Each structure stands twice: as structure tokens, then as C-alpha cells.
Tab-separated table of C-alpha atoms in Angstrom:
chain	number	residue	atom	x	y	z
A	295	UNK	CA	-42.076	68.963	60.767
A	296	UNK	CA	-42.924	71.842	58.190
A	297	UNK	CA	-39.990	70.696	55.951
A	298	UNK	CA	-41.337	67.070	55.597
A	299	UNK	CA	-45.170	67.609	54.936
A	300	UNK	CA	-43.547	70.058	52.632
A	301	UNK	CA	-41.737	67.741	50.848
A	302	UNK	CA	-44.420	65.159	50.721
A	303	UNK	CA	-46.902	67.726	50.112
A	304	UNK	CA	-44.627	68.751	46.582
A	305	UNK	CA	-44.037	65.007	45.629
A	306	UNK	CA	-40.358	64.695	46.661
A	307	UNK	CA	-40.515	61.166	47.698
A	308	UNK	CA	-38.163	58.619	47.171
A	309	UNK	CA	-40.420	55.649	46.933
A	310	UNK	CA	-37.487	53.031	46.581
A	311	UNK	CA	-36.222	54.477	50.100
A	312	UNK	CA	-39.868	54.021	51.264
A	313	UNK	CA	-39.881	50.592	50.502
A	314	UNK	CA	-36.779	49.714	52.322
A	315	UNK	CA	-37.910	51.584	55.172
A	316	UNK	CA	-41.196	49.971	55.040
A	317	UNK	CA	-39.552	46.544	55.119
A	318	UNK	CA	-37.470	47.507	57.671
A	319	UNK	CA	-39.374	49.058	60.172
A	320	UNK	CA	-42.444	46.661	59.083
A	321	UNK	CA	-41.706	43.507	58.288
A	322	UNK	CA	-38.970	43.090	60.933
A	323	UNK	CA	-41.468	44.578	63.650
A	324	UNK	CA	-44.260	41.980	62.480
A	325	UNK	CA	-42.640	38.825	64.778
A	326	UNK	CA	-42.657	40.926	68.012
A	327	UNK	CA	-45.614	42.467	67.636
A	328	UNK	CA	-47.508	38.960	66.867
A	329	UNK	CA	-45.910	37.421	69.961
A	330	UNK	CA	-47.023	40.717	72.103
A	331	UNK	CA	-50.213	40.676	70.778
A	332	UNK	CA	-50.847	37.054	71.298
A	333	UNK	CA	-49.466	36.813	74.687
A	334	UNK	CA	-52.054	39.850	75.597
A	335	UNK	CA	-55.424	38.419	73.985
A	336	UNK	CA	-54.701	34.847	75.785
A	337	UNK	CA	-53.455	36.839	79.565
A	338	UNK	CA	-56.659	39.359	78.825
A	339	UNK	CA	-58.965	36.266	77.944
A	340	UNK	CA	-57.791	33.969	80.785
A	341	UNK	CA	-58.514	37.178	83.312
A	342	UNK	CA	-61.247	37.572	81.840
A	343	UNK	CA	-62.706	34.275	81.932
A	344	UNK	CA	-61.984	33.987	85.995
A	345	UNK	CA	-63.718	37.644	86.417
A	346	UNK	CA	-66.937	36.783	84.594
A	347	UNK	CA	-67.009	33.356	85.880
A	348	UNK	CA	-67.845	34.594	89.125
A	349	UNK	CA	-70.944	36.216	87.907
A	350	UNK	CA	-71.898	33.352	85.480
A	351	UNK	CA	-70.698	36.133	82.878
A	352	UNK	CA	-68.529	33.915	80.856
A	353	UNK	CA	-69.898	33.866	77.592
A	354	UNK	CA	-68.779	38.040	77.485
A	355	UNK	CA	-65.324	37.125	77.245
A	356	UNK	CA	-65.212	37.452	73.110
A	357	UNK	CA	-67.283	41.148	73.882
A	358	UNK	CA	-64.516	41.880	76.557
A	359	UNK	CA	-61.329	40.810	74.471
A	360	UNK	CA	-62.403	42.261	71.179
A	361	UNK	CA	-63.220	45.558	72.738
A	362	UNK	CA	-60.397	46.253	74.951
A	363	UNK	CA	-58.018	45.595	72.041
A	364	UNK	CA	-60.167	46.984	69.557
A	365	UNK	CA	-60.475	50.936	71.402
A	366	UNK	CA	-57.205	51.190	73.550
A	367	UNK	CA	-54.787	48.289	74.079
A	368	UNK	CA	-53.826	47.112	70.455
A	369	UNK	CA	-53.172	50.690	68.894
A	370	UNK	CA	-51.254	51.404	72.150
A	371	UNK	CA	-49.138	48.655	73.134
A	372	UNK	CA	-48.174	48.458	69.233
A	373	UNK	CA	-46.960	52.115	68.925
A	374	UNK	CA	-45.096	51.488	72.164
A	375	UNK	CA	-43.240	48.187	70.793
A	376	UNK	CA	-42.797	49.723	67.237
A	377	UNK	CA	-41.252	52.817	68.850
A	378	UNK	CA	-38.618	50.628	71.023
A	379	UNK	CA	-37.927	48.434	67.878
A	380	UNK	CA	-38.273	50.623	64.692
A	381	UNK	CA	-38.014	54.361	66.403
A	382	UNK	CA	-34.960	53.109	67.824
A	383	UNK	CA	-33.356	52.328	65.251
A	384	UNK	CA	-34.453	55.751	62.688
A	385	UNK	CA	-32.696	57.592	65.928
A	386	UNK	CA	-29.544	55.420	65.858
A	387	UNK	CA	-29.425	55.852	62.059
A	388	UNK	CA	-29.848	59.078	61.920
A	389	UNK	CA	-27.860	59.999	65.111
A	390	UNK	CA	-24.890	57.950	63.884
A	391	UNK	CA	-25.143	59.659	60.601
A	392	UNK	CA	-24.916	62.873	61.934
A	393	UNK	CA	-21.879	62.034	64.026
A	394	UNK	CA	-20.096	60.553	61.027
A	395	UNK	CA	-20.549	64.146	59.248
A	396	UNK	CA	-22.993	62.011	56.298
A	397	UNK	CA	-25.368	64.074	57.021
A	398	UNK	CA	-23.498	67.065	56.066
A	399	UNK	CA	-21.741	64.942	53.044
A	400	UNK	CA	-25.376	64.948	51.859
A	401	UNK	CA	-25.612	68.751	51.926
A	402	UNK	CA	-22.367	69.187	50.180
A	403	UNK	CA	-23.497	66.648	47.232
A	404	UNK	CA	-26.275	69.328	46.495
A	405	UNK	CA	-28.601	66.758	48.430
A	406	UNK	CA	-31.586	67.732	50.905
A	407	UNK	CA	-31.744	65.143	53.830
A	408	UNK	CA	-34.693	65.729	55.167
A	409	UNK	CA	-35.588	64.469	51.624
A	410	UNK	CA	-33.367	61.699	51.201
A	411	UNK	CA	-32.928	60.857	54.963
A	412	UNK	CA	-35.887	61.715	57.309
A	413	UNK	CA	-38.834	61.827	54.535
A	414	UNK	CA	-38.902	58.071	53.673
A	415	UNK	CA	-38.440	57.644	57.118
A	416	UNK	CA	-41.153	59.006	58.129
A	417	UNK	CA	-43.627	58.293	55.536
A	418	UNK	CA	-42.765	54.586	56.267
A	419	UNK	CA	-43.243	54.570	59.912
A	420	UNK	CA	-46.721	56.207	58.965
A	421	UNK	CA	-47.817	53.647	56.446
A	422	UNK	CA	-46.423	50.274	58.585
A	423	UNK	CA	-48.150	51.205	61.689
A	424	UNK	CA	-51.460	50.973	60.603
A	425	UNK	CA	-50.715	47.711	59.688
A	426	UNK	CA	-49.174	46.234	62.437
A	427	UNK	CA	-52.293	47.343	64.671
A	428	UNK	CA	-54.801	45.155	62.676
A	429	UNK	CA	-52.223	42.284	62.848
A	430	UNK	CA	-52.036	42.746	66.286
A	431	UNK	CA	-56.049	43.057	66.962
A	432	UNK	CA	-56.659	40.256	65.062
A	433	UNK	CA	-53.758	38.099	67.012
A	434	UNK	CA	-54.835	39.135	69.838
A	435	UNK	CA	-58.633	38.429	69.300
A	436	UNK	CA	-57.025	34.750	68.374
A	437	UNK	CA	-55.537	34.414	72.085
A	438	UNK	CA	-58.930	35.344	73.328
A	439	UNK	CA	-60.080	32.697	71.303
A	440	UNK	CA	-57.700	30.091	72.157
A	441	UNK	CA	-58.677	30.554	75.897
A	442	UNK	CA	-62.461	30.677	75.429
A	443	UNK	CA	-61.903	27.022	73.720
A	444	UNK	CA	-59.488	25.535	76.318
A	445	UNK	CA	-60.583	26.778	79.618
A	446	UNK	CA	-63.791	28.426	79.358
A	447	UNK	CA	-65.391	25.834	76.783
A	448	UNK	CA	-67.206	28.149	74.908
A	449	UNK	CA	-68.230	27.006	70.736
A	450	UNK	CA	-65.526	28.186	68.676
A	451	UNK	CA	-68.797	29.719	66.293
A	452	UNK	CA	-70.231	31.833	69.612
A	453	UNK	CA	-66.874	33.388	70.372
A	454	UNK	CA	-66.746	34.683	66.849
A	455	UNK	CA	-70.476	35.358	66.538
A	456	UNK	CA	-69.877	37.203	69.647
A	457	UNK	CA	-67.068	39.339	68.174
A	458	UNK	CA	-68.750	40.225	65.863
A	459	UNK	CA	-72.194	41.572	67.507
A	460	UNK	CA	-69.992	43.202	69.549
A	461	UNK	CA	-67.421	45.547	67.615
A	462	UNK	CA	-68.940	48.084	65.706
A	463	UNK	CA	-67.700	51.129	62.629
A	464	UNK	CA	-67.389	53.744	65.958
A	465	UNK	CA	-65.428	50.584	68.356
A	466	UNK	CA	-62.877	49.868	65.592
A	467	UNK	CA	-62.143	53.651	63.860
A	468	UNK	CA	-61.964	55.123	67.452
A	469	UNK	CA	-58.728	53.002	68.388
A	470	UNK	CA	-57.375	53.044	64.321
A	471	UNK	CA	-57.631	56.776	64.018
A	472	UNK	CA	-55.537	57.299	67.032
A	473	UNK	CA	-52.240	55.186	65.381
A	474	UNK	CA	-52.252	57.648	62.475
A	475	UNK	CA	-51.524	60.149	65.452
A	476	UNK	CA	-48.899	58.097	66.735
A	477	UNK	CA	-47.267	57.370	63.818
A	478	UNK	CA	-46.869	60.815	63.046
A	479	UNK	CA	-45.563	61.401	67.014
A	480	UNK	CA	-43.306	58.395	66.727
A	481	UNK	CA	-41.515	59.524	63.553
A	482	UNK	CA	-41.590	63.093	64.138
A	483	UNK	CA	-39.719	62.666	67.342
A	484	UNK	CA	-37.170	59.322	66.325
A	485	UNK	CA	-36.007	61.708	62.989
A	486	UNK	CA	-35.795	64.701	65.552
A	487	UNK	CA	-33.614	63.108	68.150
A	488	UNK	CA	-31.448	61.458	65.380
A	489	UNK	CA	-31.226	63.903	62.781
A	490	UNK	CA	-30.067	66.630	65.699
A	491	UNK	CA	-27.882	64.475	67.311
A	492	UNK	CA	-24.888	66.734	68.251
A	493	UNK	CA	-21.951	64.070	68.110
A	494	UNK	CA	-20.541	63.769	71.226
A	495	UNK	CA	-18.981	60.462	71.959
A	496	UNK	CA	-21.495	59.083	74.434
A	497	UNK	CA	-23.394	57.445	71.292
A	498	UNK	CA	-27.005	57.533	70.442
A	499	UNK	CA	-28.643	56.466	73.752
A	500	UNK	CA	-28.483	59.332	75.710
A	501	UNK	CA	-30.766	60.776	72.361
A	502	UNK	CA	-33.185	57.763	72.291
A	503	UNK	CA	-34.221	57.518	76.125
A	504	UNK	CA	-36.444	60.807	75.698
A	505	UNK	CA	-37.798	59.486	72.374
A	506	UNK	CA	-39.805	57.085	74.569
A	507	UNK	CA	-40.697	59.638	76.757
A	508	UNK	CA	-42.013	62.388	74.640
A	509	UNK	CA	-44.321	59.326	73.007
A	510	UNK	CA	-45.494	58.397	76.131
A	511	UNK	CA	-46.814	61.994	76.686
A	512	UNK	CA	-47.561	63.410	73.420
A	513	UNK	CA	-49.447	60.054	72.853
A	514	UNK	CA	-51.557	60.196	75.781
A	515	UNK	CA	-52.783	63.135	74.938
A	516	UNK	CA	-53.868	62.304	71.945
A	517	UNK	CA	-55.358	59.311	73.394
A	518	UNK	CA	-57.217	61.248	76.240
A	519	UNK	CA	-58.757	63.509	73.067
A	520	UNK	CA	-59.557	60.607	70.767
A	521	UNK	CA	-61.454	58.560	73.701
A	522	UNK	CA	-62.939	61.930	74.815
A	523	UNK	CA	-64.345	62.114	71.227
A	524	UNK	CA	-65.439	58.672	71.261
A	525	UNK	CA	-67.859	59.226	74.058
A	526	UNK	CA	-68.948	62.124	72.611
A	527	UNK	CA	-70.359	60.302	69.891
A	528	UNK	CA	-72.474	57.761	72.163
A	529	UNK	CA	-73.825	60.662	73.577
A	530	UNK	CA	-71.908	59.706	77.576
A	531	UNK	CA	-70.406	63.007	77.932
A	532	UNK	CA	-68.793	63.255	81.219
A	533	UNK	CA	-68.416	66.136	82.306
């Protein structure tokens, strides 16, 4: 981890790698992620809607939708799908890499490869994930939408009124700062697992099962902390 903010820190970035990665890890992530995200503003909206309905409640759905996605379940469920899809792929890169002796190739060309290998890498996977998170908050505030027309026949204009009294600076930043955070985790720990990978002949998935793991923990912490924070700024410290 020292070597790459390092590296970045000193201006040793291969921006044409970047981009590659970027498109990579990006725009082949952005189809999955719309689906996921879609699928989960229309299931949350639809629960939703039967919920409140029993309280006469309905017309909170938009406040519901936009706020769950907004502060935990966007920035969440994307990092876990991008991890599966992209942070599966740096590991198998990497890992097969390392068991084809490039890596070392590198080293005997006179080339670093944490530069040329792990560094775009990971500057990539921490520039795409913030994007993918407001694609998939503002899919999935669509899917709310959808179901708020169709089956709780609410105005179109109220839903997005709605959504918009309702989501404030502190609602949106306190689920955004967090993917910063997991982007970091997720390509810290992908590079790790592939860059390390010893090159035994059982392949790369015995090295990419406890990338998802270490994500899951490392990135709950860091959720715990960053919703802990949150309060803290509305003043509902618990103690």
C-alpha cells in the first residue's frame, strides 16, 4: 500500500493504462450494476408501498427509496458487485501474471510493477467507483419511481418533489464518502491477492474467495464508522 500512494504521490502514473483500466473495470461494470440497481429501487419501492399502505403512509415511498439508497444500500451493494466483477478480474490478472513469471519479466526489463501493473489498477478502481454509485442511486431512485406510478398511483411531479425535500448535502456525502473507502479496500486487496499469488497450479480462485471476504469485513467497518459519524452530526448519538 506504501509503494502505490508512493508512486502516485511522485507522479508515476501511466495514464494510458488508467484509461484502459477505467474502461475495463467501468464501463463493462455499468450494465450489471444498472440492472442491480434497478431491480432494488422497484423490489424496495413495491415493499415499500405495501408497508406504508397499511398506515395510509404511501406518499413516503420517494422519502423511503431515496434515502435507503442514498446512505447505505447503493454505495454498498455497488462495491460488492464491482468487487465480484472488476476485483475479480485485477486478481486473475495479476495472479495469472505472476504464475506466468511476467511479473518478474517486468523486473528484469528494468520495469517497476507496482508501477506499471498494480498502480493503474488501482487508481482506476478508485476513480470508476464513484461513478457507478451515482448511476446506481439514480437507477435505483427510477425503480422507486416506476412503482410509485404503476401501483401506488402517486403524480410522477410528487415522487420527485418528494425526493428532493427529502435528501439533503449530509444524506448524500454520508453514503458517497464511504465508496472512496471501498475503493481503496477493494483495490488494495484484488492487487494484493493477485500480485502475491504464489503459482501453484490450483489457479486463481483459491486467491479470489478471501478477496470477498476481507471486503466484506474491512468494509463494514468502515461503514459502522462512517454511519457512526453520520449521527454524530444530527446530534442522535447513541451511546
Amino acid at each position: 500500500m506504501g509503494d502505490i500512494f508512493s508512486l502516485i504521490l511522485r507522479g508515476r502514473i501511466r495514464w494510458n493504462d488508467v484509461l484502459n483500466q477505467m474502461y475495463e473495470q467501468g464501463v463493462q461494470s455499468i450494465m450489471i450494476v444498472m440492472l442491480t440497481s434497478l431491480a432494488t429501487g422497484t423490489v424496495l419501492g413495491l415493499q415499500g408501498f405495501i408497508t406504508l399502505q397499511r398506515f395510509g403512509a404511501k406518499e413516503f415511498i420517494a422519502r423511503l427509496v431515496a434515502l435507503s439508497l442514498l446512505r447505505e444500500l447503493s454505495p454498498v451493494f455497488t462495491s460488492l458487485i464491482f468487487s465480484g466483477k472488476a476485483g475479480a478480474g485485477m486478481t486473475a490478472e495479476l495472479g495469472t501474471m505472476n504464475t506466468q513469471d511476467q511479473i518478474q519479466a517486468t523486473r528484469v526489463m528494468g520495469v517497476n510493477p507496482i508501477e506499471y501493473l498494480v498502480v493503474p489498477r488501482f487508481l482506476a478502481c478508485f476513480l470508476v467507483l464513484p461513478v457507478l454509485v451515482i448511476i446506481s442511486e439514480i437507477l435505483g431512485i427510477a425503480g422507486g419511481y416506476m412503482i410509485a406510478m404503476s401501483q401506488a398511483r402517486l403524480p410522477g411531479a410528487f415522487y420527485i418533489h418528494e425526493t428532493l425535500q427529502a435528501v439533503g448535502y449530509v444524506d448524500f456525502f454520508s453514503g458517497f464518502i464511504k465508496v472512496f473507502f471501498f475503493a481503496i479496500i477493494i483495490g488494495w486487496i484484488c492487487c494484493y491477492q493477485g500480485f502475491f499469488h504464489p503459482g501453484w497450479g490450483h489457479g486463481c480462485g483459491p486467491f479470489y474467495h478471501p478477496c470477498r471476504g476481507l471486503f466484506l469485513y474491512r468494509g463494514d467497518r468502515v461503514q459502522y464508522g462512517a454511519d457512526q459519524n453520520y449521527f454524530n452530526v444530527l446530534g442522535v448519538v447513541y451511546g
